[in-house]
Every structure is written in structure tokens, then in C-alpha cells.
Amino acid sequence: MFITLNDILPEARHEGFAVGAFNTANLEISQAIIEAAQEEKSPVIIQTSEKAIEYAGLDVLYGMIKAVAAHVDIPVVIHLDHGKTLDLIDQVIETGYTSVMIDASQFPENERLRVTKETVKKARAKGLSVEGERDQLRGKEDDVKGAEGKMSDPEEAKKFVEETSVDAFAVSIGNAHGKPLPDERLDLDLLKKIADAVSVPLTLHGASSTPEDMIKKAISLGIAKINIDTDLRLTFTGALRDVLSNHPEIYDPREELGPAREAVKNMVKEKMRLFGCSGRAK
Ligand code: G3H
Ligand code: 13P
Ligand code: ZN
């Protein structure tokens, strides 16, 4: 069953759990995410970045996710991650995604508002939900390595959400994309101030390798969607490397990729238990 962020995130914020949002660009990771959700009886957000779409093709990714999800009966959001142009927003709406993220953080203030508002208008007309990002996170962002980032300001966040009417807001509170930065830590006092100012569900990007106690505290303060990509890549690559290094006799991609798929599935299940979304499928 396909749903939007609005069918699950307000409940998550209200009841103190978060829904996992996992990135995919291939068959094995898509199956791992959706099968994990089925086994955990959890709602799930499966998302594709612009680079994933460039790699696999929009119609191929969408068709694949839809076909994998047809085998399960839990709620699935098909979400665009970090959409940066209105062109791409148009294409994913047309293709059948149920939700989009517009990441306008690299634009100047006026443009940021215009592009986000326009996305909301286009998406809402077709029944999709919209996640917005105002301030760029630290860490790897597209090909920019070690981006400085800018922390969210509670008053600016409030204004941004009110003016754009996005359904969910991505916070920048010290979280960073990619492998952990040496000094990476979440500013939970800042998160509390943002949560007091902004009533829509909050989303946490770059949550790979974030300590469990910080994740739990962030959820208790209003984080309702948690993005994980790097942990899946590290798990997938580790399992694949293990097969390739220890079994030079294997030359069947199914035998190489099968264990990687299983390892990712187990990791997604662990994340779902940590986020509290296990058992929340309706
Ligand atoms: O937030 C970034 C996601 O991890 C997507 O990364 O642009 O390399 O696909 P990507
Ligand atoms: P990580 O790769 O750091 O888990 O970030 C994922 C993310 O935020 C996707 O939008
Ligand atoms: Zn992100």
C-alpha cells in the first residue's frame, strides 16, 4: 500500500517514534528495505536521490520499487530525496512517486522560498507530500566534500515552514551526511528550540552512525523521519567484499549480492527497532 508522509509522520511525531527513510539505487537494497519493513510490520520510506536516478533511471527505479512493494502489505512511501530542481520534481510527480523532498538550501533566500512554494503547489495538486530543507547540512553533499553547512535557526525555521507550508522540515543541528565527522554531534538543545517553534514533523538527515542514545533523544524531541544511506552502503559493501575476498571461486552475481542483501535487511530491521517504527504498520 502506498502512502504519503502525511499519512504517518504527524502520528509519529505525536506518539514519539520515527519512520526510517532508506536510500536505494538498486534491486538488492530495495528488496532489503521493503522486506525488512514487512518482517518488522513497519511503515517505511524508500527514497532515491538525484544521483540514484541518474544511475538507474527514474522509470526503472520507480517500476522496481513498485513491483517489490507489491509483494508486501505494509505502508510504503516512495520519496524523492534532495530534489534540487523543479524539473525533477515535475518528473517524479508524473512518474508516480508519493512524496518529494525539495532541497533549496543552496539557493539564496528569495529563490529558496520561491522554489519550495512552487514545489508544494505542484505536489499538493497531485496529492503528494513535501519535505523541505532550508539550511545545508555539514559533510558530503553531492560532489561537494566537507561542506561547512549552516545550523538551523528556530525563528528562520518557523518562518520558512509557515511561508512554504511544507509537510515536514529537515533540521540542521550538527548532523552531517556521509561517514561521521570527527566532531559530529547533535545539538539537542537547538532541536528542542526548533521543535517548540515548528509544529510539522521534523526530519533528521545524515543519521548513519549517530549514537543510539542521541537518536532516541532526538525522536523524543520531535524527529519523525530518519534518513539512513551510508550505513546501508557500508554494510552492503562489507558483505560483498567478504564474499569476493574469501570465495574467489564464486562468479555468480546472485551468490555475491545475496549475502549483501541479507546483511542490509538485518541492518534495516535493527534501525526500525531503534526508531520505534516496528509494529506500527496499519
Ligand atoms: O543525502 C544524500 C544521500 O545519501 C544520497 O547520496 O547523492 O550519493 O546518492 P547520493
Ligand atoms: P547518511 O548517508 O549520512 O546516512 O545520510 C542519508 C541522508 O540524509 C539521505 O538524504
Ligand atoms: Zn540527506
PDB file of C-alpha atoms and ligand atoms in Angstrom:
ATOM      1  CA  MET A   1       0.000   0.000   0.000  1.00  0.00           C
ATOM      2  CA  PHE A   2       1.410   3.379  -0.982  1.00  0.00           C
ATOM      3  CA  ILE A   3       1.057   6.360   1.337  1.00  0.00           C
ATOM      4  CA  THR A   4       2.476   9.877   1.753  1.00  0.00           C
ATOM      5  CA  LEU A   5       4.475  11.366   4.613  1.00  0.00           C
ATOM      6  CA  ASN A   6       1.232  12.925   5.857  1.00  0.00           C
ATOM      7  CA  ASP A   7      -0.285   9.508   6.482  1.00  0.00           C
ATOM      8  CA  ILE A   8       2.378   8.598   9.008  1.00  0.00           C
ATOM      9  CA  LEU A   9       4.700  11.400  10.182  1.00  0.00           C
ATOM     10  CA  PRO A  10       2.202  13.511  12.192  1.00  0.00           C
ATOM     11  CA  GLU A  11       1.261  10.351  14.113  1.00  0.00           C
ATOM     12  CA  ALA A  12       4.948   9.511  14.563  1.00  0.00           C
ATOM     13  CA  ARG A  13       5.756  12.942  15.983  1.00  0.00           C
ATOM     14  CA  HIS A  14       2.709  12.834  18.225  1.00  0.00           C
ATOM     15  CA  GLU A  15       3.349   9.309  19.520  1.00  0.00           C
ATOM     16  CA  GLY A  16       7.133   9.588  19.855  1.00  0.00           C
ATOM     17  CA  PHE A  17       8.524   7.321  17.167  1.00  0.00           C
ATOM     18  CA  ALA A  18      10.265   7.937  13.840  1.00  0.00           C
ATOM     19  CA  VAL A  19       9.860   6.297  10.453  1.00  0.00           C
ATOM     20  CA  GLY A  20      13.061   5.128   8.764  1.00  0.00           C
ATOM     21  CA  ALA A  21      13.811   6.620   5.339  1.00  0.00           C
ATOM     22  CA  PHE A  22      16.296   4.460   3.474  1.00  0.00           C
ATOM     23  CA  ASN A  23      18.088   5.245   0.198  1.00  0.00           C
ATOM     24  CA  THR A  24      18.211   2.830  -2.704  1.00  0.00           C
ATOM     25  CA  ALA A  25      19.703   2.732  -6.197  1.00  0.00           C
ATOM     26  CA  ASN A  26      19.448  -0.983  -6.996  1.00  0.00           C
ATOM     27  CA  LEU A  27      17.319  -4.100  -6.727  1.00  0.00           C
ATOM     28  CA  GLU A  28      19.021  -5.761  -3.765  1.00  0.00           C
ATOM     29  CA  ILE A  29      18.870  -2.739  -1.458  1.00  0.00           C
ATOM     30  CA  SER A  30      15.243  -2.048  -2.473  1.00  0.00           C
ATOM     31  CA  GLN A  31      14.288  -5.624  -1.590  1.00  0.00           C
ATOM     32  CA  ALA A  32      16.253  -5.484   1.653  1.00  0.00           C
ATOM     33  CA  ILE A  33      14.439  -2.288   2.769  1.00  0.00           C
ATOM     34  CA  ILE A  34      10.948  -3.436   1.853  1.00  0.00           C
ATOM     35  CA  GLU A  35      11.332  -6.999   3.134  1.00  0.00           C
ATOM     36  CA  ALA A  36      12.743  -5.678   6.417  1.00  0.00           C
ATOM     37  CA  ALA A  37       9.681  -3.437   6.785  1.00  0.00           C
ATOM     38  CA  GLN A  38       7.376  -6.364   6.107  1.00  0.00           C
ATOM     39  CA  GLU A  39       9.104  -8.562   8.692  1.00  0.00           C
ATOM     40  CA  GLU A  40       9.060  -5.729  11.247  1.00  0.00           C
ATOM     41  CA  LYS A  41       5.453  -4.784  10.380  1.00  0.00           C
ATOM     42  CA  SER A  42       6.707  -1.232   9.962  1.00  0.00           C
ATOM     43  CA  PRO A  43       5.761   1.622   7.664  1.00  0.00           C
ATOM     44  CA  VAL A  44       8.746   2.549   5.510  1.00  0.00           C
ATOM     45  CA  ILE A  45      10.018   5.428   3.387  1.00  0.00           C
ATOM     46  CA  ILE A  46      12.116   4.269   0.451  1.00  0.00           C
ATOM     47  CA  GLN A  47      13.895   7.127  -1.265  1.00  0.00           C
ATOM     48  CA  THR A  48      16.033   7.827  -4.306  1.00  0.00           C
ATOM     49  CA  SER A  49      18.457  10.708  -4.725  1.00  0.00           C
ATOM     50  CA  GLU A  50      19.131  12.587  -7.971  1.00  0.00           C
ATOM     51  CA  LYS A  51      22.339  10.591  -8.350  1.00  0.00           C
ATOM     52  CA  ALA A  52      20.450   7.311  -7.856  1.00  0.00           C
ATOM     53  CA  ILE A  53      18.026   8.409 -10.568  1.00  0.00           C
ATOM     54  CA  GLU A  54      20.924   9.297 -12.887  1.00  0.00           C
ATOM     55  CA  TYR A  55      22.478   5.887 -12.196  1.00  0.00           C
ATOM     56  CA  ALA A  56      19.449   3.635 -12.635  1.00  0.00           C
ATOM     57  CA  GLY A  57      16.840   5.718 -14.485  1.00  0.00           C
ATOM     58  CA  LEU A  58      13.702   7.202 -12.956  1.00  0.00           C
ATOM     59  CA  ASP A  59      11.181   4.853 -14.564  1.00  0.00           C
ATOM     60  CA  VAL A  60      13.335   1.809 -13.792  1.00  0.00           C
ATOM     61  CA  LEU A  61      13.756   2.723 -10.107  1.00  0.00           C
ATOM     62  CA  TYR A  62      10.086   3.538  -9.704  1.00  0.00           C
ATOM     63  CA  GLY A  63       8.898   0.403 -11.511  1.00  0.00           C
ATOM     64  CA  MET A  64      11.268  -1.749  -9.468  1.00  0.00           C
ATOM     65  CA  ILE A  65      10.225  -0.283  -6.114  1.00  0.00           C
ATOM     66  CA  LYS A  66       6.566  -0.589  -7.019  1.00  0.00           C
ATOM     67  CA  ALA A  67       6.983  -4.214  -8.062  1.00  0.00           C
ATOM     68  CA  VAL A  68       8.911  -5.122  -4.897  1.00  0.00           C
ATOM     69  CA  ALA A  69       6.310  -3.355  -2.738  1.00  0.00           C
ATOM     70  CA  ALA A  70       3.501  -5.268  -4.454  1.00  0.00           C
ATOM     71  CA  HIS A  71       4.714  -8.367  -2.551  1.00  0.00           C
ATOM     72  CA  VAL A  72       4.072  -6.849   0.881  1.00  0.00           C
ATOM     73  CA  ASP A  73       1.163  -5.346   2.777  1.00  0.00           C
ATOM     74  CA  ILE A  74       2.842  -2.623   4.844  1.00  0.00           C
ATOM     75  CA  PRO A  75       2.560   1.130   4.054  1.00  0.00           C
ATOM     76  CA  VAL A  76       5.307   2.394   1.735  1.00  0.00           C
ATOM     77  CA  VAL A  77       6.207   5.999   0.855  1.00  0.00           C
ATOM     78  CA  ILE A  78       8.116   6.371  -2.446  1.00  0.00           C
ATOM     79  CA  HIS A  79      10.046   9.571  -1.842  1.00  0.00           C
ATOM     80  CA  LEU A  80      12.420  11.771  -3.846  1.00  0.00           C
ATOM     81  CA  ASP A  81      15.462  12.570  -1.670  1.00  0.00           C
ATOM     82  CA  HIS A  82      17.121  16.005  -2.033  1.00  0.00           C
ATOM     83  CA  GLY A  83      15.348  17.114  -5.217  1.00  0.00           C
ATOM     84  CA  LYS A  84      17.106  20.281  -6.347  1.00  0.00           C
ATOM     85  CA  THR A  85      15.206  21.383  -9.453  1.00  0.00           C
ATOM     86  CA  LEU A  86      11.563  21.919 -10.334  1.00  0.00           C
ATOM     87  CA  ASP A  87      12.175  19.888 -13.484  1.00  0.00           C
ATOM     88  CA  LEU A  88      12.975  16.800 -11.466  1.00  0.00           C
ATOM     89  CA  ILE A  89      10.021  17.478  -9.149  1.00  0.00           C
ATOM     90  CA  ASP A  90       7.752  17.531 -12.235  1.00  0.00           C
ATOM     91  CA  GLN A  91       9.235  14.272 -13.487  1.00  0.00           C
ATOM     92  CA  VAL A  92       8.801  12.323 -10.250  1.00  0.00           C
ATOM     93  CA  ILE A  93       5.255  13.598  -9.781  1.00  0.00           C
ATOM     94  CA  GLU A  94       4.488  12.448 -13.320  1.00  0.00           C
ATOM     95  CA  THR A  95       6.163   9.075 -12.699  1.00  0.00           C
ATOM     96  CA  GLY A  96       4.056   8.262  -9.645  1.00  0.00           C
ATOM     97  CA  TYR A  97       6.182   8.919  -6.538  1.00  0.00           C
ATOM     98  CA  THR A  98       4.027   9.624  -3.484  1.00  0.00           C
ATOM     99  CA  SER A  99       6.296  12.191  -1.884  1.00  0.00           C
ATOM    100  CA  VAL A 100       9.108  14.633  -2.680  1.00  0.00           C
ATOM    101  CA  MET A 101      11.851  16.489  -0.909  1.00  0.00           C
ATOM    102  CA  ILE A 102      12.840  19.877  -2.238  1.00  0.00           C
ATOM    103  CA  ASP A 103      16.314  20.794  -1.044  1.00  0.00           C
ATOM    104  CA  ALA A 104      16.563  24.510  -1.710  1.00  0.00           C
ATOM    105  CA  SER A 105      19.412  25.009   0.748  1.00  0.00           C
ATOM    106  CA  GLN A 106      21.907  26.054  -1.887  1.00  0.00           C
ATOM    107  CA  PHE A 107      19.749  28.884  -3.234  1.00  0.00           C
ATOM    108  CA  PRO A 108      19.624  32.489  -1.977  1.00  0.00           C
ATOM    109  CA  GLU A 109      16.753  33.214   0.463  1.00  0.00           C
ATOM    110  CA  ASN A 110      14.202  34.507  -2.096  1.00  0.00           C
ATOM    111  CA  GLU A 111      14.829  31.728  -4.548  1.00  0.00           C
ATOM    112  CA  ARG A 112      14.725  29.169  -1.730  1.00  0.00           C
ATOM    113  CA  LEU A 113      11.236  30.291  -0.796  1.00  0.00           C
ATOM    114  CA  ARG A 114      10.033  30.503  -4.387  1.00  0.00           C
ATOM    115  CA  VAL A 115      11.242  27.024  -5.368  1.00  0.00           C
ATOM    116  CA  THR A 116       9.898  25.425  -2.193  1.00  0.00           C
ATOM    117  CA  LYS A 117       6.492  27.121  -2.534  1.00  0.00           C
ATOM    118  CA  GLU A 118       6.268  26.107  -6.171  1.00  0.00           C
ATOM    119  CA  THR A 119       7.093  22.502  -5.229  1.00  0.00           C
ATOM    120  CA  VAL A 120       4.358  22.479  -2.600  1.00  0.00           C
ATOM    121  CA  LYS A 121       1.875  23.824  -5.141  1.00  0.00           C
ATOM    122  CA  LYS A 122       2.764  21.221  -7.763  1.00  0.00           C
ATOM    123  CA  ALA A 123       2.961  18.292  -5.318  1.00  0.00           C
ATOM    124  CA  ARG A 124      -0.178  19.107  -3.390  1.00  0.00           C
ATOM    125  CA  ALA A 125      -2.223  19.391  -6.579  1.00  0.00           C
ATOM    126  CA  LYS A 126      -1.424  15.701  -7.192  1.00  0.00           C
ATOM    127  CA  GLY A 127      -1.721  14.538  -3.574  1.00  0.00           C
ATOM    128  CA  LEU A 128       1.995  14.159  -2.794  1.00  0.00           C
ATOM    129  CA  SER A 129       3.664  15.269   0.434  1.00  0.00           C
ATOM    130  CA  VAL A 130       6.656  17.641   0.586  1.00  0.00           C
ATOM    131  CA  GLU A 131       9.723  17.696   2.818  1.00  0.00           C
ATOM    132  CA  GLY A 132      11.690  20.959   2.780  1.00  0.00           C
ATOM    133  CA  GLU A 133      15.283  21.810   3.656  1.00  0.00           C
ATOM    134  CA  ARG A 134      16.290  25.389   4.335  1.00  0.00           C
ATOM    135  CA  ASP A 135      19.834  25.091   5.668  1.00  0.00           C
ATOM    136  CA  GLN A 136      22.567  22.961   4.193  1.00  0.00           C
ATOM    137  CA  LEU A 137      23.935  20.144   6.359  1.00  0.00           C
ATOM    138  CA  ARG A 138      27.587  19.583   7.015  1.00  0.00           C
ATOM    139  CA  GLY A 139      29.522  16.769   5.351  1.00  0.00           C
ATOM    140  CA  LYS A 140      29.292  15.188   1.916  1.00  0.00           C
ATOM    141  CA  GLU A 141      26.633  16.847  -0.220  1.00  0.00           C
ATOM    142  CA  ASP A 142      26.571  15.756  -3.857  1.00  0.00           C
ATOM    143  CA  ASP A 143      30.133  16.197  -5.060  1.00  0.00           C
ATOM    144  CA  VAL A 144      30.944  18.879  -2.506  1.00  0.00           C
ATOM    145  CA  LYS A 145      33.045  17.141   0.149  1.00  0.00           C
ATOM    146  CA  GLY A 146      33.167  18.534   3.695  1.00  0.00           C
ATOM    147  CA  ALA A 147      30.529  21.223   3.153  1.00  0.00           C
ATOM    148  CA  GLU A 148      30.530  23.743   6.006  1.00  0.00           C
ATOM    149  CA  GLY A 149      26.776  23.729   6.477  1.00  0.00           C
ATOM    150  CA  LYS A 150      24.640  26.156   8.458  1.00  0.00           C
ATOM    151  CA  MET A 151      22.774  25.330  11.654  1.00  0.00           C
ATOM    152  CA  SER A 152      19.001  25.868  11.608  1.00  0.00           C
ATOM    153  CA  ASP A 153      17.740  28.926  13.420  1.00  0.00           C
ATOM    154  CA  PRO A 154      14.395  28.304  15.200  1.00  0.00           C
ATOM    155  CA  GLU A 155      12.827  31.613  14.111  1.00  0.00           C
ATOM    156  CA  GLU A 156      14.004  31.234  10.491  1.00  0.00           C
ATOM    157  CA  ALA A 157      12.746  27.645  10.501  1.00  0.00           C
ATOM    158  CA  LYS A 158       9.328  28.738  11.761  1.00  0.00           C
ATOM    159  CA  LYS A 159       9.078  31.439   9.094  1.00  0.00           C
ATOM    160  CA  PHE A 160      10.192  29.035   6.368  1.00  0.00           C
ATOM    161  CA  VAL A 161       7.623  26.383   7.339  1.00  0.00           C
ATOM    162  CA  GLU A 162       4.822  28.936   7.656  1.00  0.00           C
ATOM    163  CA  GLU A 163       5.592  30.647   4.353  1.00  0.00           C
ATOM    164  CA  THR A 164       6.073  27.466   2.317  1.00  0.00           C
ATOM    165  CA  SER A 165       3.643  25.155   4.172  1.00  0.00           C
ATOM    166  CA  VAL A 166       5.899  22.123   3.700  1.00  0.00           C
ATOM    167  CA  ASP A 167       4.659  18.950   5.401  1.00  0.00           C
ATOM    168  CA  ALA A 168       7.995  18.088   7.067  1.00  0.00           C
ATOM    169  CA  PHE A 169      11.115  20.090   7.849  1.00  0.00           C
ATOM    170  CA  ALA A 170      14.735  18.859   7.656  1.00  0.00           C
ATOM    171  CA  VAL A 171      16.739  20.207  10.589  1.00  0.00           C
ATOM    172  CA  SER A 172      20.422  21.111  10.528  1.00  0.00           C
ATOM    173  CA  ILE A 173      21.586  20.624  14.126  1.00  0.00           C
ATOM    174  CA  GLY A 174      25.128  19.372  13.624  1.00  0.00           C
ATOM    175  CA  ASN A 175      24.085  16.252  11.691  1.00  0.00           C
ATOM    176  CA  ALA A 176      26.234  15.529   8.633  1.00  0.00           C
ATOM    177  CA  HIS A 177      25.885  13.384   5.531  1.00  0.00           C
ATOM    178  CA  GLY A 178      28.267  10.521   4.875  1.00  0.00           C
ATOM    179  CA  LYS A 179      30.819   8.940   7.186  1.00  0.00           C
ATOM    180  CA  PRO A 180      30.953  10.552  10.651  1.00  0.00           C
ATOM    181  CA  LEU A 181      32.962  13.763  11.011  1.00  0.00           C
ATOM    182  CA  PRO A 182      35.449  13.752  13.918  1.00  0.00           C
ATOM    183  CA  ASP A 183      33.471  16.398  15.838  1.00  0.00           C
ATOM    184  CA  GLU A 184      29.971  15.354  14.755  1.00  0.00           C
ATOM    185  CA  ARG A 185      27.317  15.642  17.458  1.00  0.00           C
ATOM    186  CA  LEU A 186      23.694  16.671  17.522  1.00  0.00           C
ATOM    187  CA  ASP A 187      22.812  19.918  19.284  1.00  0.00           C
ATOM    188  CA  LEU A 188      19.748  18.621  21.104  1.00  0.00           C
ATOM    189  CA  ASP A 189      19.094  21.946  22.852  1.00  0.00           C
ATOM    190  CA  LEU A 190      18.792  23.554  19.437  1.00  0.00           C
ATOM    191  CA  LEU A 191      16.492  20.726  18.299  1.00  0.00           C
ATOM    192  CA  LYS A 192      14.242  21.398  21.298  1.00  0.00           C
ATOM    193  CA  LYS A 193      14.031  25.103  20.336  1.00  0.00           C
ATOM    194  CA  ILE A 194      13.195  24.225  16.716  1.00  0.00           C
ATOM    195  CA  ALA A 195      10.577  21.702  17.879  1.00  0.00           C
ATOM    196  CA  ASP A 196       8.983  24.366  20.094  1.00  0.00           C
ATOM    197  CA  ALA A 197       8.835  26.772  17.136  1.00  0.00           C
ATOM    198  CA  VAL A 198       7.797  24.386  14.348  1.00  0.00           C
ATOM    199  CA  SER A 199       4.789  22.097  14.629  1.00  0.00           C
ATOM    200  CA  VAL A 200       5.242  19.978  11.468  1.00  0.00           C
ATOM    201  CA  PRO A 201       7.166  16.682  11.795  1.00  0.00           C
ATOM    202  CA  LEU A 202      10.941  17.176  11.806  1.00  0.00           C
ATOM    203  CA  THR A 203      13.353  15.055   9.785  1.00  0.00           C
ATOM    204  CA  LEU A 204      16.926  14.045  10.586  1.00  0.00           C
ATOM    205  CA  HIS A 205      19.300  13.592   7.647  1.00  0.00           C
ATOM    206  CA  GLY A 206      22.755  12.086   7.829  1.00  0.00           C
ATOM    207  CA  ALA A 207      21.742   9.779  10.673  1.00  0.00           C
ATOM    208  CA  SER A 208      24.162   6.953   9.812  1.00  0.00           C
ATOM    209  CA  SER A 209      26.497   6.183  12.704  1.00  0.00           C
ATOM    210  CA  THR A 210      24.699   8.602  15.057  1.00  0.00           C
ATOM    211  CA  PRO A 211      24.852   7.101  18.564  1.00  0.00           C
ATOM    212  CA  GLU A 212      21.668   5.307  19.650  1.00  0.00           C
ATOM    213  CA  ASP A 213      21.065   7.465  22.715  1.00  0.00           C
ATOM    214  CA  MET A 214      21.169  10.628  20.579  1.00  0.00           C
ATOM    215  CA  ILE A 215      18.734   9.096  18.095  1.00  0.00           C
ATOM    216  CA  LYS A 216      16.315   8.219  20.886  1.00  0.00           C
ATOM    217  CA  LYS A 217      16.558  11.683  22.432  1.00  0.00           C
ATOM    218  CA  ALA A 218      16.076  13.326  19.003  1.00  0.00           C
ATOM    219  CA  ILE A 219      12.924  11.257  18.447  1.00  0.00           C
ATOM    220  CA  SER A 220      11.579  12.252  21.848  1.00  0.00           C
ATOM    221  CA  LEU A 221      12.075  15.907  20.810  1.00  0.00           C
ATOM    222  CA  GLY A 222      10.077  15.694  17.549  1.00  0.00           C
ATOM    223  CA  ILE A 223      12.172  13.919  14.900  1.00  0.00           C
ATOM    224  CA  ALA A 224       9.680  11.787  12.963  1.00  0.00           C
ATOM    225  CA  LYS A 225      11.673  10.735   9.863  1.00  0.00           C
ATOM    226  CA  ILE A 226      15.257   9.485   9.977  1.00  0.00           C
ATOM    227  CA  ASN A 227      17.407   9.199   6.842  1.00  0.00           C
ATOM    228  CA  ILE A 228      19.932   6.406   6.517  1.00  0.00           C
ATOM    229  CA  ASP A 229      22.116   5.815   3.485  1.00  0.00           C
ATOM    230  CA  THR A 230      25.823   5.470   4.377  1.00  0.00           C
ATOM    231  CA  ASP A 231      25.236   2.690   6.939  1.00  0.00           C
ATOM    232  CA  LEU A 232      23.471   0.654   4.235  1.00  0.00           C
ATOM    233  CA  ARG A 233      26.322   1.246   1.774  1.00  0.00           C
ATOM    234  CA  LEU A 234      28.951   0.236   4.352  1.00  0.00           C
ATOM    235  CA  THR A 235      27.003  -2.899   5.287  1.00  0.00           C
ATOM    236  CA  PHE A 236      26.364  -3.852   1.649  1.00  0.00           C
ATOM    237  CA  THR A 237      29.976  -3.259   0.648  1.00  0.00           C
ATOM    238  CA  GLY A 238      31.346  -5.106   3.682  1.00  0.00           C
ATOM    239  CA  ALA A 239      29.304  -8.238   2.971  1.00  0.00           C
ATOM    240  CA  LEU A 240      30.123  -8.131  -0.738  1.00  0.00           C
ATOM    241  CA  ARG A 241      33.831  -7.621  -0.056  1.00  0.00           C
ATOM    242  CA  ASP A 242      33.761 -10.571   2.305  1.00  0.00           C
ATOM    243  CA  VAL A 243      32.370 -12.890  -0.390  1.00  0.00           C
ATOM    244  CA  LEU A 244      34.735 -11.600  -3.065  1.00  0.00           C
ATOM    245  CA  SER A 245      37.840 -11.883  -0.885  1.00  0.00           C
ATOM    246  CA  ASN A 246      37.022 -15.221   0.729  1.00  0.00           C
ATOM    247  CA  HIS A 247      35.410 -17.008  -2.198  1.00  0.00           C
ATOM    248  CA  PRO A 248      37.413 -16.440  -5.382  1.00  0.00           C
ATOM    249  CA  GLU A 249      35.672 -19.493  -6.843  1.00  0.00           C
ATOM    250  CA  ILE A 250      32.321 -17.630  -6.971  1.00  0.00           C
ATOM    251  CA  TYR A 251      31.421 -15.928 -10.238  1.00  0.00           C
ATOM    252  CA  ASP A 252      27.629 -15.745  -9.980  1.00  0.00           C
ATOM    253  CA  PRO A 253      26.400 -12.206  -9.116  1.00  0.00           C
ATOM    254  CA  ARG A 254      23.452 -13.752  -7.238  1.00  0.00           C
ATOM    255  CA  GLU A 255      25.834 -15.530  -4.875  1.00  0.00           C
ATOM    256  CA  GLU A 256      27.863 -12.331  -4.495  1.00  0.00           C
ATOM    257  CA  LEU A 257      24.942  -9.956  -3.947  1.00  0.00           C
ATOM    258  CA  GLY A 258      22.587 -12.252  -1.991  1.00  0.00           C
ATOM    259  CA  PRO A 259      24.577 -12.060   1.289  1.00  0.00           C
ATOM    260  CA  ALA A 260      24.887  -8.268   0.898  1.00  0.00           C
ATOM    261  CA  ARG A 261      21.102  -8.033   0.515  1.00  0.00           C
ATOM    262  CA  GLU A 262      20.600 -10.145   3.652  1.00  0.00           C
ATOM    263  CA  ALA A 263      23.075  -8.032   5.649  1.00  0.00           C
ATOM    264  CA  VAL A 264      21.325  -4.789   4.632  1.00  0.00           C
ATOM    265  CA  LYS A 265      17.940  -6.291   5.529  1.00  0.00           C
ATOM    266  CA  ASN A 266      19.166  -7.130   9.032  1.00  0.00           C
ATOM    267  CA  MET A 267      20.601  -3.653   9.493  1.00  0.00           C
ATOM    268  CA  VAL A 268      17.325  -2.002   8.373  1.00  0.00           C
ATOM    269  CA  LYS A 269      15.411  -4.170  10.852  1.00  0.00           C
ATOM    270  CA  GLU A 270      17.723  -3.047  13.660  1.00  0.00           C
ATOM    271  CA  LYS A 271      17.203   0.600  12.706  1.00  0.00           C
ATOM    272  CA  MET A 272      13.424   0.140  12.670  1.00  0.00           C
ATOM    273  CA  ARG A 273      13.509  -1.256  16.209  1.00  0.00           C
ATOM    274  CA  LEU A 274      15.694   1.644  17.329  1.00  0.00           C
ATOM    275  CA  PHE A 275      13.398   4.227  15.706  1.00  0.00           C
ATOM    276  CA  GLY A 276      10.294   2.639  17.270  1.00  0.00           C
ATOM    277  CA  CYS A 277       8.502   2.149  13.950  1.00  0.00           C
ATOM    278  CA  SER A 278       8.480  -1.663  14.192  1.00  0.00           C
ATOM    279  CA  GLY A 279       4.915  -2.883  14.697  1.00  0.00           C
ATOM    280  CA  ARG A 280       3.458   0.482  13.578  1.00  0.00           C
ATOM    281  CA  ALA A 281       2.171  -0.657  10.164  1.00  0.00           C
ATOM    282  CA  LYS A 282      -1.584  -0.299   9.878  1.00  0.00           C
TER     283      LYS A 282
HETATM  284  O1  G3H B   1      21.865  12.740   1.252  1.00  0.00           O
HETATM  285  C1  G3H B   1      22.487  12.140   0.419  1.00  0.00           C
HETATM  286  C2  G3H B   1      22.160  10.723   0.132  1.00  0.00           C
HETATM  287  O2  G3H B   1      22.981   9.889   0.906  1.00  0.00           O
HETATM  288  C3  G3H B   1      22.262  10.444  -1.335  1.00  0.00           C
HETATM  289  O3  G3H B   1      23.583  10.356  -1.753  1.00  0.00           O
HETATM  290  O4  G3H B   1      23.598  11.724  -3.828  1.00  0.00           O
HETATM  291  O5  G3H B   1      25.341   9.958  -3.378  1.00  0.00           O
HETATM  292  O6  G3H B   1      23.012   9.291  -3.948  1.00  0.00           O
HETATM  293  P1  G3H B   1      23.910  10.352  -3.342  1.00  0.00           P
HETATM  294  P1  13P B   2      23.737   9.320   5.568  1.00  0.00           P
HETATM  295  O1  13P B   2      24.296   8.787   4.294  1.00  0.00           O
HETATM  296  O2  13P B   2      24.716  10.094   6.359  1.00  0.00           O
HETATM  297  O3  13P B   2      23.038   8.239   6.333  1.00  0.00           O
HETATM  298  O4  13P B   2      22.595  10.382   5.154  1.00  0.00           O
HETATM  299  C1  13P B   2      21.461   9.931   4.493  1.00  0.00           C
HETATM  300  C2  13P B   2      20.603  11.071   4.070  1.00  0.00           C
HETATM  301  O5  13P B   2      20.480  12.062   4.743  1.00  0.00           O
HETATM  302  C3  13P B   2      19.889  10.927   2.812  1.00  0.00           C
HETATM  303  O6  13P B   2      19.172  12.085   2.482  1.00  0.00           O
HETATM  304 ZN    ZN B   3      20.008  13.877   3.281  1.00  0.00          ZN
END
